[in-house]
Short mmCIF file of N, CA, C and O in Angstrom, two decimals:
data_model
loop_
_atom_site.label_atom_id
_atom_site.label_comp_id
_atom_site.label_asym_id
_atom_site.label_seq_id
_atom_site.Cartn_x
_atom_site.Cartn_y
_atom_site.Cartn_z
N MET O 1 -10.26 6.68 -8.27
CA MET O 1 -10.08 5.92 -9.49
C MET O 1 -9.08 4.80 -9.22
O MET O 1 -7.98 5.07 -8.74
N PRO O 2 -9.42 3.54 -9.51
CA PRO O 2 -8.49 2.44 -9.28
C PRO O 2 -7.26 2.57 -10.17
O PRO O 2 -7.32 3.09 -11.27
N PRO O 3 -6.13 2.10 -9.67
CA PRO O 3 -4.89 2.20 -10.46
C PRO O 3 -4.88 1.23 -11.62
O PRO O 3 -4.71 0.04 -11.43
N ARG O 4 -5.11 1.71 -12.83
CA ARG O 4 -5.12 0.85 -14.01
C ARG O 4 -3.78 0.17 -14.13
O ARG O 4 -2.73 0.78 -14.00
N GLY O 5 -3.80 -1.13 -14.36
CA GLY O 5 -2.57 -1.86 -14.53
C GLY O 5 -1.87 -2.19 -13.22
O GLY O 5 -0.71 -2.56 -13.22
N ALA O 6 -2.56 -2.03 -12.09
CA ALA O 6 -1.93 -2.30 -10.80
C ALA O 6 -1.84 -3.80 -10.58
O ALA O 6 -2.78 -4.52 -10.82
N HIS O 7 -0.68 -4.26 -10.16
CA HIS O 7 -0.45 -5.68 -9.97
C HIS O 7 0.20 -5.95 -8.63
O HIS O 7 1.41 -5.83 -8.50
N PRO O 8 -0.57 -6.32 -7.59
CA PRO O 8 0.10 -6.64 -6.34
C PRO O 8 0.58 -8.07 -6.34
O PRO O 8 -0.03 -8.94 -6.93
N SER O 9 1.68 -8.32 -5.71
CA SER O 9 2.13 -9.67 -5.45
C SER O 9 1.78 -9.96 -4.00
O SER O 9 1.62 -9.05 -3.22
N ALA O 10 1.66 -11.20 -3.65
CA ALA O 10 1.36 -11.55 -2.26
C ALA O 10 2.55 -12.29 -1.68
O ALA O 10 3.10 -13.15 -2.32
N ARG O 11 2.92 -11.92 -0.47
CA ARG O 11 3.99 -12.65 0.20
C ARG O 11 3.78 -12.50 1.69
O ARG O 11 3.26 -11.50 2.16
N SER O 12 4.17 -13.48 2.43
CA SER O 12 4.08 -13.40 3.87
C SER O 12 5.09 -12.42 4.38
O SER O 12 6.17 -12.28 3.84
N GLY O 13 4.78 -11.75 5.48
CA GLY O 13 5.70 -10.78 6.03
C GLY O 13 4.93 -9.62 6.65
O GLY O 13 3.74 -9.70 6.92
N PRO O 14 5.99 -8.91 6.74
CA PRO O 14 5.38 -7.78 7.39
C PRO O 14 4.05 -7.16 6.71
O PRO O 14 3.77 -7.56 5.62
N GLY O 15 -9.65 7.96 8.02
CA GLY O 15 -10.88 8.30 7.31
C GLY O 15 -10.95 9.81 7.26
O GLY O 15 -10.42 10.41 6.37
N ALA O 16 -11.41 10.43 8.15
CA ALA O 16 -11.50 11.90 8.08
C ALA O 16 -10.14 12.47 8.41
O ALA O 16 -9.95 13.10 9.43
N ALA O 17 -9.22 12.24 7.55
CA ALA O 17 -7.85 12.64 7.82
C ALA O 17 -7.29 13.38 6.64
O ALA O 17 -7.77 13.26 5.53
N SER O 18 -6.26 14.14 6.90
CA SER O 18 -5.59 14.82 5.79
C SER O 18 -4.34 14.05 5.45
O SER O 18 -3.65 13.54 6.32
N ALA O 19 -4.06 13.93 4.17
CA ALA O 19 -2.85 13.24 3.73
C ALA O 19 -1.75 14.26 3.54
O ALA O 19 -1.97 15.29 2.90
N ALA O 20 -0.60 13.98 4.09
CA ALA O 20 0.54 14.88 3.96
C ALA O 20 1.60 14.24 3.09
O ALA O 20 1.55 13.04 2.85
N GLY O 21 2.55 14.99 2.68
CA GLY O 21 3.68 14.44 1.95
C GLY O 21 3.44 14.31 0.46
O GLY O 21 3.94 13.41 -0.17
N ALA O 22 2.67 15.20 -0.15
CA ALA O 22 2.34 15.09 -1.56
C ALA O 22 3.58 15.05 -2.45
O ALA O 22 3.58 14.39 -3.46
N GLY O 23 4.63 15.71 -2.05
CA GLY O 23 5.84 15.70 -2.86
C GLY O 23 6.89 14.72 -2.36
O GLY O 23 7.99 14.69 -2.85
N SER O 24 6.53 13.95 -1.34
CA SER O 24 7.50 13.04 -0.73
C SER O 24 7.28 11.62 -1.22
O SER O 24 6.29 11.32 -1.86
N PRO O 25 8.20 10.70 -0.87
CA PRO O 25 8.05 9.32 -1.31
C PRO O 25 6.95 8.56 -0.59
O PRO O 25 6.69 7.42 -0.91
N GLY O 26 6.30 9.15 0.36
CA GLY O 26 5.21 8.47 1.07
C GLY O 26 4.21 9.49 1.56
O GLY O 26 4.37 10.68 1.36
N GLY O 27 3.17 9.00 2.19
CA GLY O 27 2.16 9.89 2.72
C GLY O 27 1.83 9.51 4.15
O GLY O 27 2.04 8.38 4.56
N ARG O 28 1.32 10.46 4.89
CA ARG O 28 0.90 10.23 6.26
C ARG O 28 -0.49 10.81 6.44
O ARG O 28 -0.76 11.90 5.95
N SER O 29 -1.35 10.09 7.14
CA SER O 29 -2.65 10.64 7.52
C SER O 29 -2.52 11.24 8.90
O SER O 29 -1.85 10.67 9.76
N HIS O 30 -3.14 12.38 9.10
CA HIS O 30 -3.11 13.06 10.39
C HIS O 30 -4.52 13.28 10.91
O HIS O 30 -5.43 13.53 10.13
N ARG O 31 -4.68 13.19 12.21
CA ARG O 31 -5.93 13.54 12.87
C ARG O 31 -5.55 14.28 14.13
O ARG O 31 -4.74 13.80 14.91
N ASP O 32 -6.12 15.43 14.32
CA ASP O 32 -5.81 16.26 15.48
C ASP O 32 -4.30 16.52 15.58
O ASP O 32 -3.74 16.52 16.67
N GLY O 33 -3.64 16.68 14.43
CA GLY O 33 -2.22 16.97 14.40
C GLY O 33 -1.31 15.79 14.66
O GLY O 33 -0.10 15.95 14.68
N ARG O 34 -1.87 14.61 14.85
CA ARG O 34 -1.08 13.40 15.12
C ARG O 34 -1.08 12.51 13.90
O ARG O 34 -2.12 12.29 13.29
N PRO O 35 0.07 11.92 13.52
CA PRO O 35 0.05 10.94 12.44
C PRO O 35 -0.72 9.69 12.88
O PRO O 35 -0.56 9.23 14.00
N VAL O 36 -1.59 9.19 12.00
CA VAL O 36 -2.40 8.02 12.33
C VAL O 36 -2.18 6.87 11.36
O VAL O 36 -2.67 5.76 11.59
N SER O 37 -1.46 7.10 10.27
CA SER O 37 -1.20 6.06 9.29
C SER O 37 -0.08 6.50 8.37
O SER O 37 0.22 7.69 8.28
N PHE O 38 0.53 5.52 7.71
CA PHE O 38 1.64 5.80 6.80
C PHE O 38 1.57 4.85 5.62
O PHE O 38 1.23 3.67 5.79
N ALA O 39 1.91 5.32 4.43
CA ALA O 39 2.06 4.47 3.25
C ALA O 39 3.20 5.02 2.40
O ALA O 39 3.18 6.19 2.03
N GLY O 40 4.17 4.18 2.13
CA GLY O 40 5.29 4.58 1.29
C GLY O 40 4.94 4.42 -0.18
O GLY O 40 4.13 3.58 -0.55
N VAL O 41 5.55 5.24 -1.01
CA VAL O 41 5.38 5.17 -2.46
C VAL O 41 6.76 5.34 -3.08
O VAL O 41 7.42 6.35 -2.85
N SER O 42 7.19 4.33 -3.85
CA SER O 42 8.52 4.43 -4.45
C SER O 42 8.49 5.33 -5.67
O SER O 42 7.44 5.54 -6.28
N PRO O 43 9.65 5.85 -6.05
CA PRO O 43 9.72 6.62 -7.30
C PRO O 43 9.40 5.69 -8.49
O PRO O 43 9.57 4.48 -8.39
N VAL O 44 8.96 6.28 -9.57
CA VAL O 44 8.68 5.50 -10.78
C VAL O 44 10.00 5.16 -11.45
O VAL O 44 10.79 6.05 -11.77
N ILE O 45 10.26 3.86 -11.61
CA ILE O 45 11.46 3.37 -12.28
C ILE O 45 11.00 2.31 -13.28
O ILE O 45 10.26 1.40 -12.91
N ALA O 46 11.42 2.44 -14.52
CA ALA O 46 11.06 1.50 -15.59
C ALA O 46 9.55 1.34 -15.69
O ALA O 46 9.05 0.24 -15.92
N GLY O 47 8.82 2.43 -15.47
CA GLY O 47 7.37 2.41 -15.62
C GLY O 47 6.62 1.78 -14.46
O GLY O 47 5.42 1.54 -14.55
N MET O 48 7.33 1.52 -13.33
CA MET O 48 6.68 0.89 -12.18
C MET O 48 6.94 1.68 -10.90
O MET O 48 7.99 2.31 -10.75
N SER O 49 5.97 1.60 -9.98
CA SER O 49 6.11 2.18 -8.65
C SER O 49 5.57 1.16 -7.66
O SER O 49 4.67 0.38 -7.98
N ARG O 50 6.12 1.17 -6.45
CA ARG O 50 5.69 0.22 -5.42
C ARG O 50 5.09 0.96 -4.24
O ARG O 50 5.64 1.96 -3.77
N ILE O 51 3.96 0.47 -3.76
CA ILE O 51 3.33 0.99 -2.55
C ILE O 51 3.85 0.14 -1.38
O ILE O 51 3.83 -1.08 -1.44
N GLY O 52 4.28 0.77 -0.32
CA GLY O 52 4.67 0.05 0.87
C GLY O 52 5.92 0.65 1.47
O GLY O 52 6.68 1.32 0.76
N PRO O 53 6.11 0.49 2.74
CA PRO O 53 5.22 -0.22 3.65
C PRO O 53 3.96 0.59 3.93
O PRO O 53 3.91 1.80 3.69
N VAL O 54 2.94 -0.10 4.40
CA VAL O 54 1.68 0.52 4.81
C VAL O 54 1.46 0.15 6.28
O VAL O 54 1.57 -1.02 6.63
N PHE O 55 1.18 1.14 7.12
CA PHE O 55 1.01 0.85 8.54
C PHE O 55 0.02 1.81 9.19
O PHE O 55 0.03 3.01 8.92
N THR O 56 -0.82 1.24 10.04
CA THR O 56 -1.70 1.99 10.93
C THR O 56 -1.64 1.30 12.28
O THR O 56 -1.77 0.07 12.35
N PRO O 57 -1.44 2.04 13.38
CA PRO O 57 -1.45 1.40 14.69
C PRO O 57 -2.75 0.66 14.93
O PRO O 57 -3.82 1.09 14.48
N ALA O 58 -2.66 -0.47 15.64
CA ALA O 58 -3.82 -1.34 15.85
C ALA O 58 -5.04 -0.59 16.39
O ALA O 58 -6.16 -0.83 15.94
N GLU O 59 -4.81 0.33 17.31
CA GLU O 59 -5.95 1.03 17.93
C GLU O 59 -6.62 2.02 16.99
O GLU O 59 -7.72 2.52 17.27
N LEU O 60 -6.02 2.30 15.83
CA LEU O 60 -6.60 3.26 14.88
C LEU O 60 -7.07 2.60 13.59
O LEU O 60 -7.50 3.29 12.66
N ARG O 61 -7.00 1.29 13.51
CA ARG O 61 -7.40 0.58 12.30
C ARG O 61 -8.92 0.57 12.14
O ARG O 61 -9.66 0.78 13.08
N GLY O 62 -9.36 0.33 10.90
CA GLY O 62 -10.79 0.24 10.61
C GLY O 62 -11.45 1.58 10.35
O GLY O 62 -12.66 1.67 10.27
N ARG O 63 -10.67 2.63 10.19
CA ARG O 63 -11.21 3.97 9.97
C ARG O 63 -10.94 4.49 8.56
O ARG O 63 -11.30 5.60 8.23
N GLY O 64 -10.25 3.68 7.74
CA GLY O 64 -10.01 4.06 6.35
C GLY O 64 -8.77 4.89 6.10
O GLY O 64 -8.54 5.33 4.98
N TYR O 65 -7.94 5.11 7.14
CA TYR O 65 -6.76 5.95 6.95
C TYR O 65 -5.80 5.35 5.91
O TYR O 65 -5.40 6.01 4.97
N ALA O 66 -5.41 4.10 6.11
CA ALA O 66 -4.46 3.47 5.19
C ALA O 66 -5.08 3.29 3.80
O ALA O 66 -4.39 3.45 2.79
N SER O 67 -6.35 2.95 3.74
CA SER O 67 -7.03 2.80 2.44
C SER O 67 -6.94 4.09 1.64
O SER O 67 -6.64 4.07 0.44
N ALA O 68 -7.18 5.22 2.31
CA ALA O 68 -7.11 6.51 1.63
C ALA O 68 -5.69 6.80 1.15
O ALA O 68 -5.49 7.31 0.04
N LEU O 69 -4.69 6.45 1.98
CA LEU O 69 -3.31 6.69 1.58
C LEU O 69 -2.88 5.80 0.42
O LEU O 69 -2.19 6.25 -0.49
N VAL O 70 -3.28 4.53 0.45
CA VAL O 70 -2.93 3.62 -0.65
C VAL O 70 -3.59 4.10 -1.94
O VAL O 70 -2.96 4.13 -3.00
N ALA O 71 -4.84 4.51 -1.87
CA ALA O 71 -5.54 5.02 -3.06
C ALA O 71 -4.85 6.27 -3.59
O ALA O 71 -4.60 6.40 -4.80
N ALA O 72 -4.51 7.21 -2.69
CA ALA O 72 -3.86 8.45 -3.11
C ALA O 72 -2.46 8.18 -3.65
O ALA O 72 -2.06 8.75 -4.67
N GLY O 73 -1.71 7.31 -2.99
CA GLY O 73 -0.37 6.98 -3.46
C GLY O 73 -0.39 6.29 -4.81
O GLY O 73 0.45 6.54 -5.68
N SER O 74 -1.37 5.41 -5.00
CA SER O 74 -1.52 4.71 -6.28
C SER O 74 -1.83 5.70 -7.39
O SER O 74 -1.26 5.63 -8.48
N ALA O 75 -2.75 6.61 -7.11
CA ALA O 75 -3.11 7.63 -8.11
C ALA O 75 -1.92 8.52 -8.42
O ALA O 75 -1.66 8.85 -9.58
N ARG O 76 -1.16 8.91 -7.37
CA ARG O 76 0.02 9.76 -7.59
C ARG O 76 1.07 9.05 -8.43
O ARG O 76 1.69 9.64 -9.31
N ALA O 77 1.26 7.74 -8.18
CA ALA O 77 2.22 6.97 -8.97
C ALA O 77 1.78 6.91 -10.43
O ALA O 77 2.60 7.08 -11.34
N ARG O 78 0.49 6.71 -10.66
CA ARG O 78 -0.01 6.64 -12.04
C ARG O 78 0.14 7.98 -12.74
O ARG O 78 0.59 8.03 -13.88
N THR O 79 -0.21 9.07 -12.07
CA THR O 79 -0.07 10.38 -12.71
C THR O 79 1.40 10.76 -12.85
O THR O 79 1.74 11.59 -13.69
N GLY O 80 2.28 10.12 -12.07
CA GLY O 80 3.72 10.37 -12.16
C GLY O 80 4.40 9.53 -13.22
O GLY O 80 5.62 9.54 -13.34
N GLY O 81 3.61 8.74 -13.97
CA GLY O 81 4.18 7.99 -15.08
C GLY O 81 4.24 6.49 -14.91
O GLY O 81 4.73 5.80 -15.81
N ALA O 82 3.77 5.95 -13.80
CA ALA O 82 3.82 4.50 -13.59
C ALA O 82 2.75 3.81 -14.43
O ALA O 82 1.56 4.12 -14.32
N ALA O 83 3.17 2.89 -15.27
CA ALA O 83 2.21 2.05 -16.01
C ALA O 83 1.70 0.93 -15.12
O ALA O 83 0.59 0.44 -15.30
N GLU O 84 2.53 0.54 -14.14
CA GLU O 84 2.16 -0.49 -13.18
C GLU O 84 2.46 0.00 -11.77
O GLU O 84 3.50 0.61 -11.53
N VAL O 85 1.53 -0.28 -10.86
CA VAL O 85 1.72 0.02 -9.45
C VAL O 85 1.66 -1.30 -8.71
O VAL O 85 0.70 -2.05 -8.84
N LEU O 86 2.72 -1.61 -7.96
CA LEU O 86 2.86 -2.90 -7.30
C LEU O 86 2.75 -2.75 -5.79
O LEU O 86 3.09 -1.71 -5.25
N LEU O 87 2.30 -3.82 -5.12
CA LEU O 87 2.39 -3.87 -3.68
C LEU O 87 2.49 -5.33 -3.26
O LEU O 87 2.07 -6.22 -3.98
N PHE O 88 3.10 -5.54 -2.11
CA PHE O 88 3.21 -6.87 -1.53
C PHE O 88 2.24 -6.94 -0.37
O PHE O 88 2.22 -6.04 0.46
N ALA O 89 1.42 -7.99 -0.34
CA ALA O 89 0.40 -8.13 0.69
C ALA O 89 0.60 -9.44 1.44
O ALA O 89 1.01 -10.44 0.86
N ASP O 90 0.28 -9.43 2.71
CA ASP O 90 0.35 -10.62 3.54
C ASP O 90 -0.87 -11.49 3.26
O ASP O 90 -2.00 -11.07 3.50
N LEU O 91 -0.65 -12.70 2.75
CA LEU O 91 -1.77 -13.60 2.44
C LEU O 91 -2.62 -13.92 3.66
O LEU O 91 -3.81 -14.23 3.53
N ALA O 92 -2.04 -13.83 4.85
CA ALA O 92 -2.76 -14.15 6.08
C ALA O 92 -3.61 -12.99 6.58
O ALA O 92 -4.26 -13.11 7.62
N ASN O 93 -3.65 -11.88 5.87
CA ASN O 93 -4.42 -10.71 6.30
C ASN O 93 -5.58 -10.45 5.33
O ASN O 93 -5.44 -9.71 4.37
N PRO O 94 -6.75 -11.07 5.60
CA PRO O 94 -7.88 -10.90 4.68
C PRO O 94 -8.40 -9.47 4.61
O PRO O 94 -8.93 -9.05 3.59
N THR O 95 -8.20 -8.69 5.67
CA THR O 95 -8.68 -7.31 5.67
C THR O 95 -7.93 -6.48 4.64
O THR O 95 -8.55 -5.83 3.79
N SER O 96 -6.60 -6.50 4.69
CA SER O 96 -5.84 -5.69 3.73
C SER O 96 -6.04 -6.22 2.31
O SER O 96 -6.16 -5.43 1.36
N ASN O 97 -6.10 -7.53 2.13
CA ASN O 97 -6.31 -8.09 0.79
C ASN O 97 -7.64 -7.64 0.21
O ASN O 97 -7.73 -7.31 -0.98
N SER O 98 -8.68 -7.60 1.03
CA SER O 98 -9.99 -7.14 0.57
C SER O 98 -9.95 -5.66 0.17
O SER O 98 -10.50 -5.26 -0.86
N ILE O 99 -9.27 -4.87 0.98
CA ILE O 99 -9.15 -3.43 0.68
C ILE O 99 -8.40 -3.22 -0.63
O ILE O 99 -8.83 -2.44 -1.48
N TYR O 100 -7.29 -3.93 -0.81
CA TYR O 100 -6.52 -3.76 -2.04
C TYR O 100 -7.33 -4.15 -3.26
O TYR O 100 -7.26 -3.49 -4.30
N ARG O 101 -8.11 -5.21 -3.17
CA ARG O 101 -8.97 -5.60 -4.30
C ARG O 101 -10.00 -4.52 -4.60
O ARG O 101 -10.27 -4.22 -5.76
N LYS O 102 -10.59 -3.94 -3.56
CA LYS O 102 -11.57 -2.87 -3.77
C LYS O 102 -10.94 -1.64 -4.43
O LYS O 102 -11.62 -0.90 -5.13
N LEU O 103 -9.64 -1.45 -4.21
CA LEU O 103 -8.94 -0.32 -4.83
C LEU O 103 -8.49 -0.62 -6.26
O LEU O 103 -7.93 0.25 -6.92
N GLY O 104 -8.72 -1.86 -6.72
CA GLY O 104 -8.38 -2.19 -8.10
C GLY O 104 -7.18 -3.08 -8.27
O GLY O 104 -6.82 -3.43 -9.39
N TYR O 105 -6.54 -3.47 -7.18
CA TYR O 105 -5.41 -4.38 -7.27
C TYR O 105 -5.90 -5.81 -7.45
O TYR O 105 -7.02 -6.14 -7.06
N ARG O 106 -5.04 -6.63 -8.05
CA ARG O 106 -5.37 -8.05 -8.21
C ARG O 106 -4.09 -8.85 -7.99
O ARG O 106 -3.00 -8.41 -8.34
N PRO O 107 -4.23 -10.03 -7.38
CA PRO O 107 -3.03 -10.86 -7.16
C PRO O 107 -2.48 -11.40 -8.47
O PRO O 107 -3.25 -11.76 -9.37
N VAL O 108 -1.17 -11.41 -8.59
CA VAL O 108 -0.55 -11.95 -9.80
C VAL O 108 0.45 -13.06 -9.51
O VAL O 108 0.73 -13.87 -10.39
N GLU O 109 1.02 -13.09 -8.32
CA GLU O 109 1.95 -14.17 -7.98
C GLU O 109 2.19 -14.21 -6.48
O GLU O 109 2.00 -13.22 -5.78
N ASP O 110 2.60 -15.38 -6.01
CA ASP O 110 3.02 -15.55 -4.63
C ASP O 110 4.54 -15.59 -4.62
O ASP O 110 5.16 -16.18 -5.51
N CYS O 111 5.15 -14.97 -3.62
CA CYS O 111 6.61 -14.96 -3.50
C CYS O 111 7.01 -15.60 -2.19
O CYS O 111 6.32 -15.48 -1.19
N VAL O 112 8.14 -16.26 -2.21
CA VAL O 112 8.70 -16.85 -1.02
C VAL O 112 10.13 -16.35 -0.89
O VAL O 112 10.87 -16.29 -1.88
N VAL O 113 10.50 -15.97 0.31
CA VAL O 113 11.86 -15.52 0.56
C VAL O 113 12.59 -16.63 1.31
O VAL O 113 12.15 -17.05 2.38
N LEU O 114 13.67 -17.12 0.74
CA LEU O 114 14.48 -18.14 1.37
C LEU O 114 15.79 -17.53 1.81
O LEU O 114 16.41 -16.75 1.08
N GLU O 115 16.24 -17.91 3.00
CA GLU O 115 17.51 -17.42 3.50
C GLU O 115 18.40 -18.62 3.78
O GLU O 115 18.03 -19.51 4.54
N PHE O 116 19.54 -18.65 3.15
CA PHE O 116 20.50 -19.74 3.36
C PHE O 116 21.54 -19.29 4.36
O PHE O 116 22.15 -18.22 4.20
N VAL O 117 21.75 -20.09 5.37
CA VAL O 117 22.75 -19.74 6.38
C VAL O 117 23.82 -20.80 6.49
O VAL O 117 23.69 -21.90 6.10
#
């Protein structure tokens, strides 16, 4: 089920598996006892939760591990009381952006981080 009210922001920057960490702030996919993907899920604060970071090693991508974790984390955040589930996506990564849209996320704003030195 897509996360109703999910609003990802976009900013530049950084399958047959079991998801672990149901009571933890994130989840991990495992295959043959090895972690193959990770997705963090923040606690619900002020009705919002954030997904991220999300990571799968390059050699294990394209198998749906991270997609399953993002979907499960989003659902867990919603059932945990989040009215909005947020994530930050790299605009230069069409693969992750396509996956997030399929999961029900939609872009709402672009962010830029400026550092003054």
